[in-house]
CSV table of C-alpha atoms and ligand atoms in Angstrom, one decimal:
chain,number,residue,atom,x,y,z
F,259,MET,CA,0.0,0.0,0.0
F,260,SER,CA,1.4,3.4,-1.0
F,261,THR,CA,0.7,6.4,1.1
F,262,ASN,CA,0.4,10.0,0.2
F,263,ASN,CA,0.4,12.6,2.9
F,264,ASN,CA,-0.2,15.6,0.7
F,265,ASN,CA,-3.9,15.4,0.4
F,266,ASN,CA,-6.4,17.7,2.0
F,267,VAL,CA,-8.5,16.5,4.9
F,268,CYS,CA,-11.9,16.5,3.2
F,269,ASP,CA,-15.5,15.7,3.7
F,270,VAL,CA,-16.9,14.4,0.5
F,271,VAL,CA,-20.7,14.8,0.5
F,272,ILE,CA,-22.4,12.9,-2.3
F,273,PHE,CA,-25.9,14.1,-3.2
F,274,GLY,CA,-27.7,11.2,-4.9
F,275,GLY,CA,-25.7,9.0,-2.6
F,276,HIS,CA,-27.6,5.8,-3.3
F,277,GLY,CA,-27.9,6.5,-7.0
F,278,ASP,CA,-26.5,4.3,-9.8
F,279,LEU,CA,-23.4,6.5,-10.4
F,280,ALA,CA,-22.6,6.8,-6.7
F,281,MET,CA,-22.7,3.0,-6.2
F,282,ARG,CA,-21.2,1.9,-9.5
F,283,LYS,CA,-18.4,4.5,-9.8
F,284,LEU,CA,-17.9,6.8,-6.9
F,285,MET,CA,-17.8,4.4,-4.0
F,286,PRO,CA,-15.4,2.0,-5.7
F,287,ALA,CA,-13.2,4.9,-6.6
F,288,LEU,CA,-13.2,6.2,-3.1
F,289,TYR,CA,-12.5,2.7,-1.8
F,290,HIS,CA,-9.4,2.4,-3.9
F,291,LEU,CA,-8.2,5.9,-2.9
F,292,CYS,CA,-8.6,4.9,0.7
F,293,ASN,CA,-6.8,1.6,0.1
F,294,ASN,CA,-3.9,3.5,-1.5
F,295,GLY,CA,-3.5,6.0,1.3
F,296,PHE,CA,-5.0,9.0,-0.6
F,297,LEU,CA,-7.8,9.7,1.9
F,298,ASP,CA,-6.5,11.4,5.0
F,299,ALA,CA,-7.5,9.7,8.3
F,300,GLY,CA,-9.8,12.6,9.1
F,301,SER,CA,-11.7,12.5,5.8
F,302,ARG,CA,-15.3,11.4,5.7
F,303,ILE,CA,-17.7,10.3,3.0
F,304,ILE,CA,-21.3,11.4,3.6
F,305,SER,CA,-24.0,10.1,1.3
F,306,THR,CA,-27.3,12.0,1.2
F,307,THR,CA,-30.3,9.8,0.4
F,308,LEU,CA,-34.0,10.2,0.0
F,309,SER,CA,-35.0,7.5,2.4
F,310,ASP,CA,-34.4,7.1,6.1
F,311,MET,CA,-31.7,4.5,6.7
F,312,THR,CA,-29.8,3.4,9.7
F,313,GLN,CA,-26.0,3.6,9.6
F,314,GLU,CA,-25.9,-0.3,9.6
F,315,GLU,CA,-28.3,-0.5,6.7
F,316,HIS,CA,-26.2,2.1,4.8
F,317,LEU,CA,-23.0,0.2,5.4
F,318,GLU,CA,-24.6,-3.1,4.4
F,319,LEU,CA,-25.8,-1.5,1.1
F,320,VAL,CA,-22.4,0.0,0.3
F,321,LYS,CA,-20.7,-3.3,1.1
F,322,THR,CA,-23.0,-5.2,-1.2
F,323,LYS,CA,-22.6,-2.7,-4.0
F,324,LEU,CA,-18.8,-2.7,-3.7
F,325,ASN,CA,-18.8,-6.5,-4.0
F,326,GLU,CA,-20.9,-6.1,-7.1
F,327,PHE,CA,-18.9,-3.2,-8.8
F,328,LEU,CA,-15.3,-3.7,-7.7
F,329,ALA,CA,-13.3,-6.0,-10.0
F,330,GLU,CA,-13.1,-9.6,-8.9
F,331,GLY,CA,-10.8,-10.1,-5.9
F,332,GLU,CA,-10.6,-6.4,-5.1
F,333,PHE,CA,-12.9,-6.4,-2.1
F,334,ASP,CA,-10.9,-6.9,1.0
F,335,GLU,CA,-12.3,-7.0,4.6
F,336,ASN,CA,-9.3,-5.1,6.0
F,337,VAL,CA,-9.6,-2.3,3.6
F,338,TRP,CA,-13.4,-2.3,4.2
F,339,ALA,CA,-12.8,-2.0,8.0
F,340,ASN,CA,-10.8,1.2,7.3
F,341,PHE,CA,-13.0,2.5,4.6
F,342,SER,CA,-16.3,1.9,6.3
F,343,LYS,CA,-15.2,4.0,9.4
F,344,ARG,CA,-15.5,7.1,7.1
F,345,LEU,CA,-18.9,6.4,5.8
F,346,SER,CA,-22.2,7.8,6.9
F,347,CYS,CA,-25.5,8.8,5.4
F,348,VAL,CA,-28.1,11.4,6.1
F,349,LYS,CA,-31.6,11.8,4.7
F,350,VAL,CA,-32.0,15.0,2.8
F,351,ASP,CA,-34.9,16.0,0.5
F,352,VAL,CA,-32.8,18.5,-1.3
F,353,THR,CA,-35.7,20.9,-2.0
F,354,GLN,CA,-36.7,21.2,1.7
F,355,LYS,CA,-34.6,23.7,3.7
F,356,GLU,CA,-35.2,22.1,7.1
F,357,GLU,CA,-34.0,18.8,5.8
F,358,TYR,CA,-30.3,20.0,5.8
F,359,ALA,CA,-30.2,20.3,9.6
F,360,GLN,CA,-28.7,16.9,10.1
F,361,LEU,CA,-26.2,17.4,7.4
F,362,GLU,CA,-25.1,20.7,8.9
F,363,ALA,CA,-24.7,19.1,12.3
F,364,LEU,CA,-22.6,16.3,10.9
F,365,LEU,CA,-20.4,18.7,8.9
F,366,ASN,CA,-19.9,21.1,11.8
F,367,ARG,CA,-18.5,18.3,13.9
F,368,MET,CA,-15.3,18.7,11.9
F,369,PRO,CA,-15.5,22.4,10.9
F,370,ASP,CA,-11.9,22.6,9.6
F,371,ASN,CA,-12.3,19.8,7.0
F,372,GLU,CA,-12.4,21.0,3.5
F,373,ARG,CA,-15.7,20.2,1.8
F,374,VAL,CA,-16.4,18.6,-1.6
F,375,TYR,CA,-20.1,18.6,-2.6
F,376,TYR,CA,-20.5,16.0,-5.3
F,377,LEU,CA,-23.9,16.6,-7.1
F,378,SER,CA,-24.8,13.3,-8.6
F,379,THR,CA,-28.4,14.3,-9.1
F,380,SER,CA,-30.5,15.7,-12.0
F,381,SER,CA,-28.8,18.9,-13.1
F,382,SER,CA,-32.2,20.7,-12.6
F,383,LEU,CA,-31.5,20.4,-8.8
F,384,PHE,CA,-27.9,21.8,-8.9
F,385,GLY,CA,-29.0,25.4,-8.3
F,386,THR,CA,-31.4,24.5,-5.5
F,387,ILE,CA,-28.8,22.4,-3.6
F,388,CYS,CA,-26.1,25.1,-3.9
F,389,HIS,CA,-28.5,27.8,-2.5
F,390,MET,CA,-29.6,25.6,0.4
F,391,LEU,CA,-26.0,24.9,1.3
F,392,GLN,CA,-25.3,28.6,1.3
F,393,GLU,CA,-28.4,29.3,3.4
F,394,TRP,CA,-27.2,26.8,6.0
F,395,ASN,CA,-23.7,28.5,5.9
F,396,LEU,CA,-22.1,25.3,4.6
F,397,VAL,CA,-20.1,26.9,1.9
F,398,ASN,CA,-16.8,28.6,2.7
F,399,ASP,CA,-13.6,29.4,0.7
F,400,LYS,CA,-12.5,25.8,1.1
F,401,SER,CA,-15.6,24.3,-0.4
F,402,ARG,CA,-15.8,22.9,-3.9
F,403,VAL,CA,-18.7,21.6,-5.9
F,404,VAL,CA,-18.6,18.8,-8.5
F,405,LEU,CA,-21.3,18.9,-11.2
F,406,GLU,CA,-22.0,15.7,-13.1
F,407,LYS,CA,-22.7,16.0,-16.8
F,408,PRO,CA,-24.8,16.7,-18.8
F,409,ILE,CA,-25.3,20.2,-17.4
F,410,GLY,CA,-28.8,21.1,-18.8
F,411,ARG,CA,-30.1,19.7,-22.0
F,412,ASP,CA,-29.4,22.8,-24.2
F,413,LEU,CA,-27.5,26.1,-24.0
F,414,GLU,CA,-30.3,27.9,-22.3
F,415,SER,CA,-30.9,25.4,-19.5
F,416,SER,CA,-27.2,25.0,-19.0
F,417,ARG,CA,-26.8,28.8,-18.6
F,418,LYS,CA,-29.5,28.9,-16.1
F,419,ILE,CA,-27.9,26.1,-14.0
F,420,ASN,CA,-24.5,27.7,-14.3
F,421,ASP,CA,-25.8,31.1,-13.3
F,422,ALA,CA,-27.5,29.6,-10.2
F,423,VAL,CA,-24.4,27.7,-9.1
F,424,ALA,CA,-22.3,30.8,-9.7
F,425,GLU,CA,-24.3,32.7,-7.2
F,426,VAL,CA,-22.9,30.5,-4.5
F,427,PHE,CA,-19.5,29.1,-5.8
F,428,ASP,CA,-16.7,31.0,-7.5
F,429,GLU,CA,-15.9,29.5,-10.9
F,430,SER,CA,-12.5,28.3,-9.5
F,431,CYS,CA,-14.4,26.1,-7.0
F,432,ILE,CA,-16.8,24.6,-9.6
F,433,TYR,CA,-15.6,21.2,-11.0
F,434,ARG,CA,-17.6,20.1,-14.0
F,435,ILE,CA,-16.8,16.5,-14.5
F,436,ASP,CA,-16.4,14.6,-17.8
F,437,HIS,CA,-15.0,11.2,-16.7
F,438,TYR,CA,-13.5,10.7,-20.2
F,439,LEU,CA,-10.8,13.3,-19.2
F,440,GLY,CA,-9.9,11.1,-16.2
F,441,LYS,CA,-9.0,8.1,-18.4
F,442,ASP,CA,-5.2,7.5,-18.5
F,443,THR,CA,-5.0,7.1,-22.3
F,444,VAL,CA,-6.9,10.3,-22.8
F,445,GLN,CA,-4.3,12.2,-20.8
F,446,ASN,CA,-1.7,10.3,-22.8
F,447,ILE,CA,-2.9,12.1,-25.9
F,448,LEU,CA,-1.5,15.3,-24.4
F,449,ALA,CA,1.7,13.6,-23.5
F,450,LEU,CA,2.0,12.1,-27.0
F,451,ARG,CA,1.4,15.3,-28.8
F,452,PHE,CA,3.2,17.8,-26.6
F,453,SER,CA,6.2,15.9,-25.4
F,454,ASN,CA,7.3,14.3,-28.7
F,455,GLY,CA,8.7,16.7,-31.3
F,456,LEU,CA,8.3,13.9,-33.8
F,457,PHE,CA,4.6,14.4,-34.2
F,458,MET,CA,4.7,18.2,-34.4
F,459,PRO,CA,5.2,18.6,-38.1
F,460,LEU,CA,2.8,15.7,-38.9
F,461,TRP,CA,-0.1,17.0,-36.8
F,462,SER,CA,-2.1,19.0,-39.4
F,463,SER,CA,-3.8,18.9,-42.7
F,464,ARG,CA,-0.4,18.6,-44.4
F,465,SER,CA,-0.1,15.0,-43.3
F,466,ILE,CA,-3.4,14.0,-41.8
F,467,ASP,CA,-6.3,12.9,-44.1
F,468,HIS,CA,-9.0,12.6,-41.5
F,469,VAL,CA,-9.7,11.6,-37.9
F,470,GLN,CA,-12.2,9.0,-36.6
F,471,ILE,CA,-13.6,8.9,-33.0
F,472,THR,CA,-15.7,5.8,-32.1
F,473,VAL,CA,-17.3,5.1,-28.7
F,474,PHE,CA,-19.4,2.0,-28.9
F,475,GLU,CA,-21.1,0.3,-25.9
F,476,GLU,CA,-22.6,-3.2,-25.8
F,477,VAL,CA,-25.1,-2.2,-23.1
F,478,GLY,CA,-28.5,-0.8,-23.7
F,479,VAL,CA,-30.0,1.9,-21.5
F,480,GLU,CA,-29.7,-0.2,-18.4
F,481,GLY,CA,-32.8,0.9,-16.5
F,482,ARG,CA,-32.0,4.6,-17.2
F,483,TRP,CA,-34.8,5.0,-19.7
F,484,GLY,CA,-36.3,7.9,-17.7
F,485,TYR,CA,-33.1,9.9,-18.0
F,486,TYR,CA,-31.9,8.7,-21.3
F,487,ASP,CA,-35.1,9.3,-23.3
F,488,ASP,CA,-34.9,12.9,-22.5
F,489,TYR,CA,-31.3,13.2,-23.7
F,490,GLY,CA,-30.2,10.8,-26.4
F,491,ALA,CA,-26.8,10.1,-27.7
F,492,LEU,CA,-26.0,13.6,-28.9
F,493,ARG,CA,-26.6,15.2,-25.5
F,494,ASP,CA,-25.4,12.2,-23.4
F,495,MET,CA,-22.2,11.4,-25.2
F,496,ILE,CA,-21.3,13.7,-28.1
F,497,GLN,CA,-21.8,17.1,-26.6
F,498,ASN,CA,-19.4,16.2,-23.8
F,499,HIS,CA,-17.2,13.0,-24.1
F,500,LEU,CA,-16.6,12.9,-27.8
F,501,LEU,CA,-16.2,16.6,-28.2
F,502,GLN,CA,-13.6,16.5,-25.4
F,503,LEU,CA,-11.7,13.8,-27.2
F,504,LEU,CA,-11.9,15.8,-30.4
F,505,CYS,CA,-10.6,18.9,-28.6
F,506,LEU,CA,-7.5,17.0,-27.2
F,507,VAL,CA,-6.7,15.8,-30.7
F,508,ALA,CA,-7.3,19.1,-32.4
F,509,MET,CA,-6.1,21.8,-29.9
F,510,GLU,CA,-3.0,23.9,-30.4
F,511,PRO,CA,-0.2,23.4,-27.9
F,512,PRO,CA,-1.0,25.2,-24.7
F,513,CYS,CA,1.6,27.5,-23.2
F,514,SER,CA,1.7,25.4,-20.1
F,515,ILE,CA,-0.1,22.4,-18.6
F,516,ASP,CA,-1.9,24.6,-16.0
F,517,SER,CA,-5.7,24.4,-16.0
F,518,ASN,CA,-6.5,27.6,-17.7
F,519,SER,CA,-4.0,27.3,-20.5
F,520,VAL,CA,-5.2,23.8,-21.5
F,521,ARG,CA,-8.9,24.9,-21.3
F,522,ASP,CA,-8.3,28.1,-23.3
F,523,GLU,CA,-7.0,25.9,-26.2
F,524,LYS,CA,-10.0,23.5,-26.0
F,525,VAL,CA,-12.4,26.4,-26.1
F,526,LYS,CA,-10.8,27.7,-29.2
F,527,VAL,CA,-11.4,24.4,-30.9
F,528,LEU,CA,-15.0,24.3,-29.8
F,529,ARG,CA,-15.5,27.8,-31.2
F,530,SER,CA,-14.0,26.7,-34.5
F,531,LEU,CA,-16.4,23.8,-35.1
F,532,ARG,CA,-18.3,24.5,-38.3
F,533,LYS,CA,-22.1,24.7,-37.7
F,534,ILE,CA,-24.1,21.9,-39.1
F,535,GLY,CA,-27.0,23.8,-40.8
F,536,ALA,CA,-30.3,22.4,-42.0
F,537,GLU,CA,-28.8,21.8,-45.5
F,538,ASP,CA,-26.0,19.6,-44.0
F,539,ILE,CA,-28.2,17.4,-41.9
F,540,PRO,CA,-28.8,14.6,-44.4
F,541,LEU,CA,-25.2,14.4,-45.4
F,542,LYS,CA,-23.4,15.0,-42.2
F,543,THR,CA,-25.6,13.5,-39.5
F,544,VAL,CA,-27.1,10.1,-38.8
F,545,ARG,CA,-29.6,9.3,-36.0
F,546,GLY,CA,-30.3,5.7,-35.1
F,547,GLN,CA,-32.2,3.7,-32.5
F,548,TYR,CA,-31.7,0.1,-31.7
F,549,GLY,CA,-34.3,-2.5,-32.4
F,550,GLU,CA,-34.3,-6.0,-31.0
F,551,GLY,CA,-31.3,-8.2,-31.7
F,552,VAL,CA,-28.6,-10.3,-30.1
F,553,SER,CA,-26.0,-9.0,-27.7
F,554,GLN,CA,-23.4,-11.2,-26.1
F,555,GLY,CA,-25.2,-14.3,-27.4
F,556,LYS,CA,-28.5,-13.3,-25.9
F,557,SER,CA,-31.7,-12.0,-27.5
F,558,VAL,CA,-32.3,-8.5,-26.3
F,559,PRO,CA,-35.3,-6.2,-26.7
F,560,GLY,CA,-35.3,-3.0,-28.8
F,561,TYR,CA,-35.1,0.4,-27.2
F,562,LEU,CA,-38.9,0.9,-27.4
F,563,ASN,CA,-39.5,-2.4,-25.5
F,564,GLU,CA,-36.9,-2.0,-22.8
F,565,GLU,CA,-38.1,-3.1,-19.3
F,566,ASN,CA,-41.1,-4.8,-21.1
F,567,VAL,CA,-42.9,-1.5,-21.6
F,568,LYS,CA,-44.0,-0.6,-25.1
F,569,ARG,CA,-43.3,3.1,-25.8
F,570,GLU,CA,-43.1,5.6,-28.6
F,571,SER,CA,-39.9,7.6,-28.9
F,572,ASN,CA,-37.7,9.2,-31.5
F,573,THR,CA,-34.7,9.5,-29.1
F,574,GLU,CA,-31.4,8.4,-30.8
F,575,THR,CA,-29.3,5.7,-29.2
F,576,PHE,CA,-26.8,6.1,-32.0
F,577,ALA,CA,-25.4,9.1,-33.7
F,578,ALA,CA,-22.7,9.6,-36.4
F,579,LEU,CA,-21.5,13.0,-37.6
F,580,ARG,CA,-19.0,14.5,-39.9
F,581,ILE,CA,-17.5,17.5,-38.1
F,582,ASP,CA,-15.3,20.2,-39.8
F,583,ILE,CA,-13.0,22.5,-37.9
F,584,ASP,CA,-12.6,25.9,-39.4
F,585,ASN,CA,-9.0,26.8,-38.6
F,586,TRP,CA,-5.6,26.7,-40.4
F,587,ARG,CA,-4.5,23.4,-38.9
F,588,TRP,CA,-7.5,21.4,-39.8
F,589,ASN,CA,-8.5,22.9,-43.1
F,590,LYS,CA,-10.3,20.1,-45.2
F,591,VAL,CA,-9.6,17.4,-42.5
F,592,PRO,CA,-12.9,16.0,-41.5
F,593,PHE,CA,-13.5,14.4,-38.0
F,594,TYR,CA,-15.9,11.5,-38.2
F,595,VAL,CA,-17.4,10.7,-34.8
F,596,ARG,CA,-19.9,8.0,-33.9
F,597,THR,CA,-21.3,6.5,-30.7
F,598,GLY,CA,-24.0,4.1,-29.9
F,599,LYS,CA,-25.6,1.7,-27.4
F,600,ARG,CA,-26.2,-2.0,-28.0
F,601,MET,CA,-23.4,-2.2,-30.6
F,602,ARG,CA,-21.6,-5.3,-31.8
F,603,LYS,CA,-18.7,-4.8,-29.4
F,604,ARG,CA,-17.7,-2.4,-26.7
F,605,TYR,CA,-14.8,-0.3,-27.9
F,606,SER,CA,-13.6,3.2,-28.0
F,607,GLU,CA,-10.8,4.5,-30.1
F,608,ILE,CA,-9.4,7.5,-31.9
F,609,VAL,CA,-7.9,6.8,-35.3
F,610,ILE,CA,-5.6,9.5,-36.9
F,611,GLN,CA,-5.5,8.5,-40.6
F,612,PHE,CA,-2.5,9.9,-42.4
F,613,LYS,CA,-2.4,10.8,-46.1
F,614,ASP,CA,-1.3,8.3,-48.6
F,615,VAL,CA,2.3,8.6,-50.0
F,616,PRO,CA,2.4,11.1,-52.9
F,617,HIS,CA,3.6,8.5,-55.4
F,618,MET,CA,3.5,4.8,-54.8
F,619,ILE,CA,6.5,3.0,-56.2
F,620,PHE,CA,5.4,-0.5,-55.2
F,621,PRO,CA,2.7,-2.1,-57.4
F,622,ARG,CA,-0.6,-2.1,-55.5
F,623,GLY,CA,-2.0,-5.3,-57.0
F,624,GLY,CA,-1.9,-8.2,-54.6
F,625,HIS,CA,-0.6,-6.0,-51.7
F,626,CYS,CA,-2.4,-4.7,-48.8
F,627,ILE,CA,-0.9,-1.1,-48.9
F,628,GLU,CA,-2.5,1.2,-46.4
F,629,PRO,CA,-1.7,4.8,-45.4
F,630,ASN,CA,-0.3,5.1,-41.9
F,631,LYS,CA,-2.6,5.2,-39.0
F,632,LEU,CA,-2.2,6.2,-35.3
F,633,ILE,CA,-4.7,4.2,-33.3
F,634,ILE,CA,-5.4,5.4,-29.8
F,635,LYS,CA,-7.5,2.8,-28.0
F,636,LEU,CA,-9.4,3.8,-24.8
F,637,GLN,CA,-11.5,0.8,-24.2
F,638,PRO,CA,-11.7,-2.0,-23.3
F,639,GLU,CA,-7.9,-2.2,-23.2
F,640,GLU,CA,-5.8,1.0,-23.5
F,641,SER,CA,-3.1,1.3,-26.1
F,642,ILE,CA,-1.5,3.5,-28.7
F,643,LYS,CA,-0.4,1.9,-31.9
F,644,LEU,CA,1.2,3.3,-35.1
F,645,VAL,CA,0.4,1.3,-38.2
F,646,ILE,CA,3.3,1.4,-40.7
F,647,MET,CA,4.0,-0.6,-43.9
F,648,ASN,CA,6.7,-3.2,-43.7
F,649,LYS,CA,8.4,-5.6,-46.1
F,650,ILE,CA,7.3,-9.2,-45.8
F,651,PRO,CA,10.6,-11.2,-45.4
F,652,GLY,CA,11.5,-13.5,-48.2
F,653,LEU,CA,12.9,-13.9,-51.7
F,654,ASP,CA,9.9,-12.9,-53.7
F,655,GLU,CA,10.7,-11.4,-57.0
F,656,SER,CA,9.0,-8.1,-56.2
F,657,ILE,CA,8.9,-6.6,-52.7
F,658,ARG,CA,5.8,-7.6,-50.9
F,659,LEU,CA,4.4,-5.3,-48.1
F,660,ARG,CA,2.1,-5.6,-45.2
F,661,PRO,CA,1.0,-3.3,-42.4
F,662,VAL,CA,2.5,-3.8,-38.9
F,663,GLU,CA,1.6,-2.2,-35.7
F,664,LEU,CA,4.2,-0.5,-33.5
F,665,GLU,CA,3.2,-0.2,-29.9
F,666,LEU,CA,3.9,3.3,-28.6
F,667,ASN,CA,3.2,2.5,-25.0
F,668,ILE,CA,4.5,-0.2,-22.7
F,669,PRO,CA,1.6,-2.1,-21.3
F,670,GLU,CA,2.1,-2.1,-17.6
F,671,ASP,CA,-0.1,-5.0,-16.8
F,672,ALA,CA,1.6,-5.6,-13.4
F,673,GLN,CA,0.1,-2.4,-12.1
F,674,ARG,CA,-3.6,-1.8,-11.7
F,675,ASN,CA,-4.7,1.2,-13.8
F,676,PRO,CA,-6.7,3.7,-11.6
F,677,THR,CA,-10.2,4.4,-12.9
F,678,ALA,CA,-11.2,7.7,-14.3
F,679,TYR,CA,-13.2,8.5,-11.2
F,680,GLU,CA,-10.3,7.8,-8.9
F,681,ARG,CA,-8.1,10.2,-10.8
F,682,LEU,CA,-10.8,12.9,-10.9
F,683,LEU,CA,-12.0,12.6,-7.3
F,684,LEU,CA,-8.4,12.8,-6.2
F,685,ASP,CA,-8.0,16.0,-8.3
F,686,VAL,CA,-11.0,17.5,-6.6
F,687,ILE,CA,-9.6,16.6,-3.2
F,688,ARG,CA,-6.3,18.2,-4.2
F,689,ALA,CA,-8.1,21.2,-5.7
F,690,ASN,CA,-6.7,20.7,-9.1
F,691,PRO,CA,-9.2,21.7,-11.9
F,692,THR,CA,-7.1,21.0,-15.0
F,693,LEU,CA,-9.1,17.9,-16.0
F,694,PHE,CA,-12.5,19.6,-15.4
F,695,MET,CA,-14.5,21.7,-17.8
F,696,ARG,CA,-14.8,25.4,-17.5
F,697,ARG,CA,-18.1,27.1,-18.0
F,698,ASP,CA,-17.2,28.6,-21.4
F,699,GLU,CA,-16.2,25.2,-22.7
F,700,VAL,CA,-19.6,23.6,-21.7
F,701,GLU,CA,-21.4,26.5,-23.3
F,702,ALA,CA,-19.4,26.5,-26.5
F,703,ALA,CA,-20.2,22.8,-26.9
F,704,TRP,CA,-23.9,23.4,-26.3
F,705,ILE,CA,-24.0,26.3,-28.9
F,706,TRP,CA,-22.7,23.8,-31.5
F,707,ALA,CA,-24.8,20.8,-30.4
F,708,ASP,CA,-28.0,22.9,-30.2
F,709,GLU,CA,-27.8,23.7,-33.8
F,710,ILE,CA,-28.0,20.0,-34.8
F,711,LEU,CA,-30.7,19.3,-32.2
F,712,ARG,CA,-32.8,22.2,-33.5
F,713,ASN,CA,-32.4,21.1,-37.1
F,714,TRP,CA,-33.2,17.5,-36.3
F,715,GLU,CA,-36.4,18.8,-34.6
F,716,ARG,CA,-37.3,21.3,-37.3
F,717,LEU,CA,-36.8,18.8,-40.1
F,718,GLY,CA,-38.5,16.0,-38.3
F,719,VAL,CA,-35.4,13.7,-38.7
F,720,LYS,CA,-36.5,10.2,-37.8
F,721,CYS,CA,-34.1,7.7,-36.2
F,722,ARG,CA,-33.0,4.9,-38.5
F,723,SER,CA,-33.5,1.5,-36.8
F,724,TYR,CA,-30.5,-0.9,-36.4
F,725,ALA,CA,-30.5,-4.3,-34.9
F,726,ALA,CA,-29.0,-4.6,-31.4
F,727,GLY,CA,-25.5,-6.2,-31.7
F,728,THR,CA,-24.5,-4.5,-35.0
F,729,ASP,CA,-22.5,-1.5,-36.0
F,730,GLY,CA,-25.4,0.8,-36.3
F,731,PRO,CA,-27.6,1.9,-39.3
F,732,SER,CA,-26.2,1.5,-42.8
F,733,SER,CA,-26.5,5.2,-43.3
F,734,SER,CA,-23.5,5.7,-40.9
F,735,ILE,CA,-21.4,3.7,-43.3
F,736,ALA,CA,-22.7,5.8,-46.2
F,737,LEU,CA,-21.8,9.0,-44.3
F,738,ILE,CA,-18.1,8.2,-44.5
F,739,GLU,CA,-18.1,6.3,-47.8
F,740,ARG,CA,-19.6,9.3,-49.5
F,741,ASP,CA,-16.3,11.0,-48.9
F,742,GLY,CA,-14.3,8.0,-50.3
F,743,ARG,CA,-13.3,6.8,-46.8
F,744,SER,CA,-14.3,4.0,-44.5
F,745,TRP,CA,-14.7,3.3,-40.8
F,746,HIS,CA,-11.8,1.6,-39.1
F,747,GLU,CA,-13.3,-1.7,-37.8
F,748,GLU,CA,-12.2,-3.5,-34.7
G,57,BG6,C1,-21.9,8.3,-19.3
G,57,BG6,C2,-23.2,8.2,-20.1
G,57,BG6,O1,-21.5,9.6,-19.2
G,57,BG6,O2,-20.9,7.5,-20.0
G,57,BG6,C3,-23.6,6.8,-20.3
G,57,BG6,O3,-24.2,8.9,-19.4
G,57,BG6,C4,-22.5,5.9,-20.8
G,57,BG6,O4,-24.8,6.7,-21.0
G,57,BG6,C5,-21.2,6.2,-20.1
G,57,BG6,O5,-22.9,4.6,-20.7
G,57,BG6,C6,-20.0,5.5,-20.8
G,57,BG6,O6,-18.9,5.6,-20.0
G,57,BG6,P1,-17.7,4.5,-20.2
G,57,BG6,O7,-16.6,5.1,-19.4
G,57,BG6,O8,-18.2,3.2,-19.8
G,57,BG6,O9,-17.4,4.6,-21.7
């Protein structure tokens, strides 16, 4: 067990403490931080819940969920004994002022602890919770608030929420989380681009033909229909996770790695995204919704029959887009992005496709000659590979070529890779906002996404159906093939 003594003594208060995210991601992340000595002995984790629960019942529930969501063999009774000492829960109906009394009493038992309020609730409650905390005097200059995405469902609602939170917390204390930024390989994009001079002259329209970003999930909506149907893939994944990945690939070198320099460059990319107007919708966007099919060898229902309820909905569970960036570096270099639920396979990757050689001296017939590719894999395994052409050894009369993959990272399988939430929670505890989104970033992303959403609505664009367990609607293949290119397939 490694220890780290430089962390702040913190009370982490999780609103929505018994919700899916809290149990599936936050508790396991905090458990690992505790196990690795990153939670100071005086730090506490307080879950707010909607129902009355005794301390014993709360501990029992967290223990059961940890056993469910930690990887096999990771639950350990000794770690639990240490971790569970820090856990408590209080019932708070967040809209009722008097309900915060118990929370206040608990927090004021250790008035010097720094406070992290993690709002894992619907974003429509963010403003209310922040104001209640202020009315109870629970916000001081050492308090931080974490906002889960998506913040609002369009620019207007996001502005309202951000305004309400800003009445209580200074921007420097607001941590807007996008867990994709906590993934190790995502941070490795910065390392790869900005610590290797090798890529500098290659990283532009001079050498790059196009970029692909794919985030495919095997799962369906997993009991989150209520939330998901109101959002859909564009709001749930593209407006945040995929645009953040695009920003890291496309941004200019920041002048330093400090939080504002990095975020300034990302905002510039977001502001350079070409609007997708009504006339572009048929050619540059695809909306899909999964029908019934087979996933992991089992028959699964379509989106409209999830949880055995027959519903009507035009919410997209798949989206593919061609995105253009209007700046010098990316002139005429399209970014193709796609994401979907109930896909053939779970995988996420970024493919940087370089241009073909200007003149090919080897005959193409019978060879598999491909332009170079840099493949950054985020899930399920993480890796960075450069695909280059190589001679097949032998005495053939003419040189025969084949693509080979150079691994650009050393897989460190001996070590457990921390999860995105571990990294991000630790950053909040340490008060380091670099990997969190600033308000202007979120709003720039909404301005661009809203245009597509409005046009889909205005033009009545219907979702194309695709069978669960496939690669999405055929129109997503047409979207890229129309430009003479094709999706990189796993
Ligand atoms: C969340 C979305 O932000 O990301 C979910 O709300 C999605 O719908 C999830 O399933 C995917 O995260 P990951 O890390 O499993 O790719």
